Coordinates of C-alpha atoms and ligand atoms in Angstrom, one line a residue:
M1 CA 60.2 -8.5 -4.2
R2 CA 62.6 -5.3 -4.7
P3 CA 64.7 -4.5 -1.7
V4 CA 63.1 -2.0 1.0
R5 CA 64.7 1.5 0.8
S6 CA 65.6 0.4 5.2
E7 CA 67.8 -1.9 4.2
L8 CA 69.3 -0.3 1.4
R9 CA 69.7 2.8 3.2
S10 CA 71.4 0.7 5.9
R11 CA 73.8 -1.3 3.8
I12 CA 75.1 2.4 3.0
F13 CA 75.5 3.1 6.4
L14 CA 77.9 0.4 7.0
A15 CA 80.0 0.9 4.2
A16 CA 80.6 4.3 5.7
L17 CA 80.6 3.1 9.3
A18 CA 84.0 1.0 8.0
V19 CA 85.6 3.9 5.6
T20 CA 85.5 6.0 8.8
T21 CA 86.9 3.7 11.7
V22 CA 89.6 2.2 9.4
A23 CA 90.6 6.4 8.5
L24 CA 90.2 6.9 12.2
L25 CA 92.9 4.2 13.3
F26 CA 94.6 4.9 11.2
V27 CA 94.9 8.6 12.0
T28 CA 94.8 7.4 15.7
L29 CA 97.7 4.9 14.8
T30 CA 99.8 7.3 12.7
M31 CA 99.6 10.0 15.1
V32 CA 100.5 7.9 18.8
G33 CA 103.8 7.5 18.9
G34 CA 106.5 5.2 21.0
I35 CA 105.1 2.0 19.1
E36 CA 107.3 0.1 16.9
P37 CA 106.4 0.4 13.0
G38 CA 105.8 -3.9 13.0
A39 CA 103.5 -3.2 16.3
R40 CA 101.4 -0.8 14.5
L41 CA 100.5 -3.0 11.5
R42 CA 99.8 -5.8 13.4
L43 CA 97.5 -3.6 15.5
V44 CA 95.9 -1.9 11.9
L45 CA 95.7 -5.6 11.0
V46 CA 93.6 -6.9 14.0
A47 CA 91.6 -3.7 14.0
A48 CA 91.0 -4.4 10.1
V49 CA 89.7 -8.4 10.7
A50 CA 87.1 -7.3 13.2
L51 CA 86.3 -4.8 11.8
A52 CA 85.7 -6.7 8.7
L53 CA 84.0 -9.4 11.0
S54 CA 82.0 -7.0 12.5
G55 CA 80.9 -5.6 9.2
V56 CA 79.7 -9.3 8.3
V57 CA 77.8 -9.6 11.2
A58 CA 75.6 -6.7 11.5
A59 CA 75.4 -6.9 7.6
V60 CA 73.7 -10.6 7.7
V61 CA 71.7 -9.0 11.1
S62 CA 70.9 -5.9 9.1
R63 CA 69.5 -8.1 6.5
A64 CA 67.9 -9.9 8.5
I65 CA 66.0 -7.7 10.0
A66 CA 65.3 -5.8 6.5
A67 CA 63.3 -9.3 5.0
S68 CA 61.1 -9.7 8.0
V69 CA 59.9 -5.9 7.2
A70 CA 60.0 -6.1 3.5
A71 CA 57.6 -9.4 4.5
R72 CA 55.5 -7.0 6.8
A73 CA 55.3 -4.3 4.7
A74 CA 54.3 -6.3 2.1
A75 CA 51.7 -8.7 4.7
I76 CA 50.4 -4.7 5.2
V77 CA 50.2 -4.4 1.6
E78 CA 48.4 -6.6 0.8
V79 CA 45.7 -5.6 3.7
A80 CA 44.9 -2.3 1.9
R81 CA 44.7 -4.0 -0.9
R82 CA 42.2 -6.3 0.1
Y83 CA 40.4 -3.1 1.8
A84 CA 40.7 -1.2 -1.1
Q85 CA 38.9 -4.0 -2.9
G86 CA 36.1 -3.4 -0.2
E87 CA 36.9 -6.4 1.8
L88 CA 37.0 -5.6 5.5
A89 CA 36.7 -8.2 7.4
R90 CA 39.0 -8.0 10.3
P91 CA 41.9 -9.9 8.8
H92 CA 44.9 -12.3 10.5
A93 CA 47.8 -10.4 9.9
D94 CA 51.0 -10.0 12.5
Y95 CA 51.7 -6.0 12.6
G96 CA 54.8 -6.8 15.1
D97 CA 55.3 -3.9 17.8
D98 CA 57.5 -1.8 16.1
E99 CA 56.7 1.3 15.0
L100 CA 56.4 0.0 11.3
G101 CA 53.1 -2.4 13.2
V102 CA 51.7 0.5 15.6
A103 CA 51.4 2.4 12.6
A104 CA 49.6 -0.7 10.4
R105 CA 47.4 -1.4 13.4
A106 CA 46.1 2.3 13.7
M107 CA 45.1 1.7 9.9
D108 CA 43.3 -1.4 10.5
T109 CA 42.0 0.1 13.5
A110 CA 40.5 3.5 11.2
V111 CA 38.9 1.5 8.3
Q112 CA 37.3 -1.3 10.7
E113 CA 36.1 1.8 11.9
L114 CA 35.4 3.1 8.4
G115 CA 33.6 -0.5 7.6
R116 CA 31.6 -0.1 10.5
R117 CA 30.1 3.3 10.0
L118 CA 29.3 1.5 6.1
N119 CA 28.0 -1.3 7.2
E120 CA 25.8 1.6 9.4
L121 CA 25.0 3.7 6.4
R122 CA 24.1 0.8 4.3
R123 CA 21.6 -0.5 6.9
D124 CA 19.7 2.8 7.6
R125 CA 19.5 2.4 3.9
A126 CA 18.5 -0.6 3.4
R127 CA 15.8 0.2 5.9
M128 CA 15.1 3.0 4.0
E129 CA 14.3 2.2 0.9
A130 CA 12.3 -0.9 3.0
I131 CA 10.0 2.2 4.6
L132 CA 9.8 4.1 1.2
G133 CA 8.7 0.9 -0.4
S134 CA 6.3 -0.3 1.6
M135 CA 4.7 3.9 1.3
V136 CA 1.7 4.2 -0.6
E137 CA 2.8 8.2 -1.2
G138 CA 5.1 8.5 -3.3
V139 CA 7.9 9.9 -2.8
L140 CA 10.9 11.4 -4.6
V141 CA 13.7 13.7 -4.1
V142 CA 15.7 15.7 -5.6
D143 CA 19.4 16.8 -4.9
E144 CA 21.3 20.3 -4.7
E145 CA 21.6 19.6 -8.5
G146 CA 18.2 18.8 -9.3
K147 CA 19.0 15.4 -9.8
V148 CA 16.3 12.7 -9.0
Q149 CA 18.5 11.2 -6.6
L150 CA 15.5 8.8 -4.7
V151 CA 12.2 7.7 -6.2
N152 CA 9.7 4.6 -4.6
E153 CA 7.6 2.3 -6.5
A154 CA 5.0 4.8 -5.8
A155 CA 6.1 7.2 -7.5
R156 CA 6.9 5.3 -10.1
R157 CA 3.7 4.3 -10.7
M158 CA 1.3 7.0 -10.2
L159 CA 4.4 9.5 -12.1
R160 CA 5.0 7.2 -14.2
L161 CA 8.3 8.1 -14.6
E162 CA 11.2 5.1 -17.3
Q163 CA 13.1 3.0 -15.2
D164 CA 16.5 5.7 -15.7
A165 CA 15.0 8.2 -13.4
L166 CA 16.9 7.7 -10.7
G167 CA 20.4 10.6 -11.3
R168 CA 18.0 12.3 -14.0
A169 CA 17.6 15.7 -14.0
Y170 CA 13.7 16.0 -12.3
V171 CA 12.9 18.2 -15.5
E172 CA 13.8 15.7 -18.0
A173 CA 12.2 12.7 -15.7
I174 CA 9.0 13.7 -14.6
R175 CA 6.4 15.2 -17.7
H176 CA 4.0 16.5 -15.4
P177 CA 4.6 20.7 -16.2
G178 CA 2.4 21.3 -12.8
I179 CA 4.9 19.1 -10.4
V180 CA 7.8 20.5 -12.1
E181 CA 6.2 24.0 -11.3
Q182 CA 6.4 22.7 -7.7
L183 CA 9.9 21.6 -7.4
D184 CA 11.2 24.6 -9.0
R185 CA 9.1 26.0 -6.4
A186 CA 10.4 24.9 -3.3
R187 CA 14.3 24.7 -4.2
D188 CA 14.3 28.7 -5.6
G189 CA 13.4 28.9 -1.3
R190 CA 9.7 30.0 -2.9
Q191 CA 6.6 28.5 -1.0
P192 CA 5.1 25.6 -3.1
D193 CA 1.3 25.8 -2.9
G194 CA 0.6 21.8 -3.4
L195 CA -0.7 20.9 -6.8
E196 CA -4.4 18.1 -6.9
F197 CA -4.5 16.8 -10.3
A198 CA -5.6 14.4 -12.7
P199 CA -2.6 11.7 -14.5
A200 CA -2.5 12.5 -18.3
R201 CA -2.4 8.7 -18.9
D202 CA -5.2 7.4 -15.8
P203 CA -7.8 10.5 -15.7
G204 CA -9.8 8.5 -13.1
R205 CA -8.2 8.8 -11.0
T206 CA -7.0 12.2 -8.4
L207 CA -2.9 12.4 -7.0
V208 CA -2.2 15.5 -4.3
A209 CA 1.3 17.0 -4.5
R210 CA 3.5 18.4 -1.7
V211 CA 6.6 19.8 -2.3
A212 CA 9.0 21.3 -0.1
P213 CA 12.4 21.8 0.4
V214 CA 15.3 20.0 2.4
V215 CA 17.3 22.8 3.5
A216 CA 20.4 20.4 4.6
A217 CA 21.1 19.6 1.2
G218 CA 21.0 23.3 -0.1
R219 CA 18.4 23.2 -3.3
G220 CA 17.2 20.1 -2.7
A221 CA 13.9 19.2 -2.6
V222 CA 11.5 16.3 -1.3
L223 CA 7.9 15.2 -3.5
V224 CA 5.4 13.7 -2.0
L225 CA 2.0 12.0 -4.2
H226 CA -1.1 11.0 -2.3
D227 CA -3.2 9.0 -4.1
I228 CA -6.9 10.5 -3.0
T229 CA -9.2 8.8 -5.5
D230 CA -10.9 6.8 -2.8
L231 CA -11.4 9.6 -0.5
K232 CA -12.5 12.2 -3.2
R233 CA -15.3 9.0 -4.5
A234 CA -16.3 8.9 -1.1
D235 CA -17.0 12.3 -0.6
Q236 CA -19.2 12.1 -3.5
V237 CA -20.6 9.2 -2.4
R238 CA -21.8 10.8 0.7
R239 CA -22.7 13.9 -1.3
D240 CA -24.8 12.0 -3.1
F241 CA -26.8 9.8 0.0
V242 CA -26.7 13.6 1.3
A243 CA -28.6 14.6 -1.5
N244 CA -30.4 11.2 -2.4
V245 CA -32.2 11.5 1.3
S246 CA -33.5 14.2 1.2
H247 CA -34.8 14.1 -2.0
E248 CA -36.9 11.3 -1.0
L249 CA -38.1 12.3 2.2
R250 CA -39.0 15.8 0.5
T251 CA -41.4 13.7 -1.7
P252 CA -43.9 12.5 0.8
L253 CA -43.6 14.9 2.7
T254 CA -44.2 17.6 0.5
A255 CA -47.6 15.7 -0.1
I256 CA -48.0 14.6 3.4
K257 CA -48.1 18.1 4.1
G258 CA -50.2 19.0 1.3
Y259 CA -53.3 16.5 1.2
A260 CA -52.7 17.9 5.6
E261 CA -53.6 21.7 4.2
A262 CA -56.5 19.7 1.7
L263 CA -57.9 18.2 5.1
I264 CA -58.4 21.3 7.1
D265 CA -59.6 23.1 3.5
E266 CA -62.5 20.9 3.3
P267 CA -63.1 19.1 6.4
D268 CA -66.9 18.2 5.9
D269 CA -66.7 16.4 2.0
A270 CA -66.3 13.1 4.1
E271 CA -65.3 11.3 0.3
A272 CA -62.2 13.2 0.1
R273 CA -60.9 13.5 3.9
Q274 CA -60.9 9.6 3.8
R275 CA -58.7 9.4 0.1
F276 CA -56.7 11.7 1.3
L277 CA -56.0 10.3 4.6
E278 CA -55.5 7.4 2.8
I279 CA -53.0 9.2 0.6
I280 CA -51.3 10.3 3.6
H281 CA -51.3 6.8 5.2
R282 CA -49.2 5.5 2.2
H283 CA -46.7 8.2 2.1
S284 CA -46.1 7.9 5.9
T285 CA -46.0 4.3 5.8
R286 CA -43.5 4.9 3.2
M287 CA -41.7 7.5 4.8
E288 CA -41.4 5.3 8.0
R289 CA -40.3 2.0 5.5
L290 CA -37.5 4.4 4.1
V291 CA -36.4 5.9 7.9
K292 CA -36.4 2.3 8.8
D293 CA -34.0 1.3 5.7
L294 CA -31.5 4.2 5.9
L295 CA -31.1 4.1 10.0
R296 CA -30.4 -0.5 9.0
L297 CA -28.2 0.6 6.6
A298 CA -26.4 3.5 9.5
R299 CA -26.0 0.0 11.4
L300 CA -24.9 -2.2 9.0
D301 CA -22.3 0.5 8.6
A302 CA -21.4 0.8 12.1
G303 CA -20.8 -2.8 12.2
Q304 CA -23.0 -3.1 15.3
E305 CA -25.8 -5.8 13.5
V306 CA -24.6 -9.2 15.0
L307 CA -23.9 -12.5 13.5
E308 CA -26.7 -14.9 15.3
L309 CA -26.0 -18.2 13.7
A310 CA -28.6 -21.1 13.8
A311 CA -30.0 -23.7 11.8
C312 CA -32.4 -22.8 9.2
D313 CA -35.6 -24.7 7.5
V314 CA -34.6 -22.9 4.0
E315 CA -37.8 -24.3 2.7
N316 CA -40.3 -22.4 5.7
V317 CA -38.6 -19.4 5.8
V318 CA -38.6 -19.2 1.6
G319 CA -42.6 -20.3 1.9
G320 CA -43.7 -17.9 4.7
I321 CA -42.0 -15.1 2.2
I322 CA -44.4 -16.2 0.0
G323 CA -47.0 -16.2 1.6
D324 CA -46.5 -12.5 2.8
F325 CA -47.1 -11.5 -0.8
E326 CA -50.0 -14.1 -1.7
Q327 CA -52.7 -11.3 -2.7
T328 CA -50.0 -9.4 -5.6
I329 CA -49.5 -12.9 -6.3
A330 CA -52.7 -13.4 -6.7
A331 CA -53.7 -10.0 -7.7
K332 CA -50.9 -10.4 -10.8
S333 CA -51.4 -14.6 -11.0
L334 CA -47.6 -14.6 -10.6
D335 CA -46.8 -18.7 -10.9
V336 CA -44.4 -19.0 -8.7
A337 CA -41.9 -21.9 -8.2
S338 CA -40.0 -22.8 -5.0
R339 CA -37.2 -26.1 -4.9
V340 CA -34.8 -27.0 -2.2
A341 CA -33.0 -29.6 -2.9
P342 CA -33.1 -32.5 -0.3
E343 CA -29.5 -32.7 1.0
A344 CA -30.3 -28.3 1.5
R345 CA -33.1 -27.9 3.7
T346 CA -30.9 -26.9 6.7
L347 CA -28.8 -23.7 6.4
V348 CA -26.7 -22.9 9.7
A349 CA -27.1 -18.6 8.7
D350 CA -29.0 -15.7 10.4
P351 CA -32.5 -16.5 10.6
S352 CA -33.2 -13.5 10.8
K353 CA -30.8 -12.1 8.3
L354 CA -31.6 -14.4 6.0
H355 CA -35.1 -14.0 5.6
D356 CA -34.7 -10.9 5.0
V357 CA -32.7 -10.9 1.9
L358 CA -34.9 -13.2 0.6
R359 CA -38.0 -11.6 1.4
N360 CA -36.5 -8.2 -0.5
L361 CA -34.9 -10.6 -3.4
I362 CA -38.1 -12.3 -4.0
E363 CA -40.3 -8.9 -3.1
N364 CA -38.8 -7.5 -5.9
A365 CA -39.6 -10.4 -8.3
V366 CA -42.7 -10.3 -7.7
N367 CA -43.3 -6.1 -8.5
Y368 CA -42.0 -5.9 -11.3
T369 CA -42.5 -9.1 -13.1
P370 CA -45.9 -8.1 -14.7
D371 CA -49.1 -10.0 -14.8
R372 CA -49.1 -13.4 -14.9
G373 CA -45.4 -13.8 -15.5
G374 CA -43.3 -16.5 -13.8
I375 CA -40.7 -16.3 -10.4
E376 CA -38.3 -19.4 -9.3
V377 CA -36.9 -19.4 -5.4
E378 CA -34.0 -22.7 -5.9
A379 CA -31.7 -23.4 -2.9
A380 CA -28.8 -26.1 -3.7
L381 CA -25.2 -26.3 -2.8
V382 CA -23.1 -25.4 -5.6
D383 CA -19.1 -26.2 -5.2
G384 CA -19.3 -26.1 -1.8
A385 CA -21.8 -23.4 -0.8
Y386 CA -25.0 -23.1 -0.1
Q387 CA -27.0 -21.1 -3.2
I388 CA -29.8 -19.8 -3.5
V389 CA -31.3 -18.6 -7.0
V390 CA -34.8 -16.2 -7.2
R391 CA -35.4 -16.0 -11.0
D392 CA -38.2 -14.7 -13.0
T393 CA -40.0 -13.4 -16.4
G394 CA -39.8 -9.3 -15.8
P395 CA -38.3 -6.8 -17.9
G396 CA -34.7 -7.6 -16.3
I397 CA -31.9 -4.7 -15.8
P398 CA -30.1 -3.9 -18.4
P399 CA -26.9 -4.6 -18.9
E400 CA -24.9 -1.2 -18.1
D401 CA -27.1 -1.0 -14.7
L402 CA -26.3 -4.7 -13.0
G403 CA -22.8 -3.5 -11.6
R404 CA -25.0 -0.6 -9.7
V405 CA -28.1 -1.9 -9.3
F406 CA -26.5 -2.5 -5.0
E407 CA -26.0 0.9 -4.6
R408 CA -27.9 3.1 -2.5
F409 CA -31.3 4.2 -3.8
Y410 CA -29.6 3.3 -7.4
R411 CA -32.5 3.0 -9.7
V412 CA -32.6 1.3 -13.2
D413 CA -35.6 4.0 -14.5
K414 CA -36.6 6.5 -11.3
S415 CA -40.0 6.2 -13.5
R416 CA -40.1 2.5 -13.2
G417 CA -39.5 2.1 -9.5
R418 CA -42.4 0.5 -7.5
P419 CA -44.6 3.4 -5.6
G420 CA -43.3 2.0 -2.2
G421 CA -40.0 0.9 -3.0
T422 CA -36.7 2.8 -1.7
G423 CA -34.1 2.1 -3.5
L424 CA -32.4 0.1 -0.6
G425 CA -33.3 -3.1 -0.6
L426 CA -30.7 -4.4 -2.6
A427 CA -28.0 -3.0 -0.6
I428 CA -29.3 -4.0 2.3
V429 CA -29.5 -7.3 0.7
R430 CA -25.5 -6.9 0.0
H431 CA -24.3 -5.7 3.2
L432 CA -26.6 -8.6 4.7
V433 CA -24.9 -11.7 2.6
E434 CA -21.6 -10.2 3.5
L435 CA -22.1 -10.1 6.7
M436 CA -22.7 -14.1 6.1
A437 CA -19.3 -14.1 4.7
G438 CA -21.2 -14.4 1.6
E439 CA -21.7 -13.2 -1.9
V440 CA -24.4 -11.8 -3.9
R441 CA -24.6 -11.5 -7.6
V442 CA -27.4 -10.5 -10.7
E443 CA -27.7 -11.2 -14.2
N444 CA -30.3 -11.6 -16.9
R445 CA -31.5 -14.5 -17.9
A446 CA -31.0 -15.8 -21.6
S447 CA -35.1 -16.0 -22.2
G448 CA -35.2 -12.5 -20.3
G449 CA -36.3 -11.9 -16.5
A450 CA -33.7 -10.8 -13.9
M451 CA -31.8 -13.8 -11.8
F452 CA -30.7 -12.7 -8.7
T453 CA -28.0 -15.3 -7.2
V454 CA -27.1 -15.5 -3.7
R455 CA -23.6 -17.9 -2.1
L456 CA -23.2 -18.3 1.7
P457 CA -20.9 -20.5 2.9
T458 CA -21.9 -24.4 4.2
R459 CA -21.2 -24.3 8.2
R460 CA -21.6 -26.2 10.7
P461 CA -24.5 -26.3 13.6
E462 CA -22.1 -25.6 16.9
Ligands
ADP1 P1 -36.3 -0.6 -4.9 O1 -37.0 -0.7 -3.6 O2 -36.7 0.7 -5.7 O3 -36.7 -1.7 -4.8 P2 -33.9 -2.2 -4.4 O4 -33.1 -1.6 -4.1 O5 -34.3 -3.3 -3.7 O6 -34.7 -0.9 -4.4 O7 -33.5 -2.2 -6.3 C1 -33.1 -1.5 -6.6 C2 -33.3 -1.5 -8.0 O8 -33.1 -2.6 -9.1 C3 -34.9 -0.9 -8.9 O9 -35.2 -0.2 -8.7 C4 -35.6 -1.7 -9.9 O10 -35.3 -1.1 -10.7 C5 -34.4 -3.2 -10.0 N1 -34.7 -3.9 -9.6 C6 -34.3 -4.8 -8.4 N2 -35.3 -6.1 -8.8 C7 -35.5 -5.7 -9.9 C8 -35.8 -7.1 -10.9 N3 -36.1 -8.4 -10.4 N4 -36.6 -7.6 -11.9 C9 -35.6 -6.1 -12.5 N5 -34.9 -5.1 -11.9 C10 -35.4 -4.9 -10.5

């Protein structure tokens, strides 16, 4: 280690002091009279020896002081080097109590304070990144130089940004001209008006982009993206539903009104009156059923139907339903068979909901299966669940409609829809099965005909 400057300075100072003292002594003695020359010489010698000794002592002391100062300075430099490398843990260095120590401690405190603030900043950043990362909305921040300063995962996904988008100019990173224009507007101090768009590579989705200037960051801007695909879809479903309800109600209402007017016009024709009254009755029954189904769906939607579990005798339930359709079954010469496996006799479920599910499925099978067709209802325990299958030998469901028959008012073929049907039966079935924590699916049998499978959890009786 090179001697520090203070050591050099102290040596020069000592040398100068010695030379000055000898010179002064010599001048003084020359000027003082009355002292014999021999005594003057001795005096000079004694003074010179004393001076030399004090010089040696001063040099040793100053060297020791300089060495200690140099060691402390080296320790301070080492601490500063560690700080510079980002190691901010407080060192156990002894800085001493002199000015050097005071200055070193002041530096240390300043660095520690800076380190604390840096840690706070890091924590804030980590917190912000966690929040942004968990957001469903896409967020992208542009700094005053027009570079992407921050982007969360949702925004990357929605805009399909490259991995290196961060730090790049937004005009290059974002390939959607509409969004770039919105950001331009915000950065130029013009009011961005929001943008609804479908991403080029995912046209089925609808996104809304909103941009706001970030005043604190000069010409910065923040872009927020909302995925409103589900909202749009729900809105469309609601509109279709209202249109369907109106249509379904209008058809029987028009008939009722027409035949009622005919009755008013020709009150005396007994035969016609009977026929008209029957038609009015049929249509009003259909309207009543439609309203009942709609109210039930509304109750299910609102979660107002509670589950009341009890042990159900499935064979009884199926037998009762088949009995209800006895007349139609006989009229169409249908071959209806039900098989309940011995271990599946009892099922813990909501009896009335189970009844409604099976009634809907069996009624459809009866209605859509042509004369002399066959219907099978089977219940068994399969793969740890209670499984009920209703299959028929009817026309089945076209493959492209399989995924939609559980939708409200969805009918494979309007003209094929049975006269009394509302198009809501399967929607209610799915709701009820899901309420019982089960699932329902439909497929076509290889030999022709539809096959509905209901799977329900097996519960222990309370
Ligand atoms: P609907 O009151 O019209 O029967 P559903 O919701 O019960 O209404 O059924 C929806 C549609 O699914 C029916 O219109 C029909 O096209 C089709 N469907 C239901 N069950 C069967 C089946 N067993 N065979 C053929 N098609 C069926």
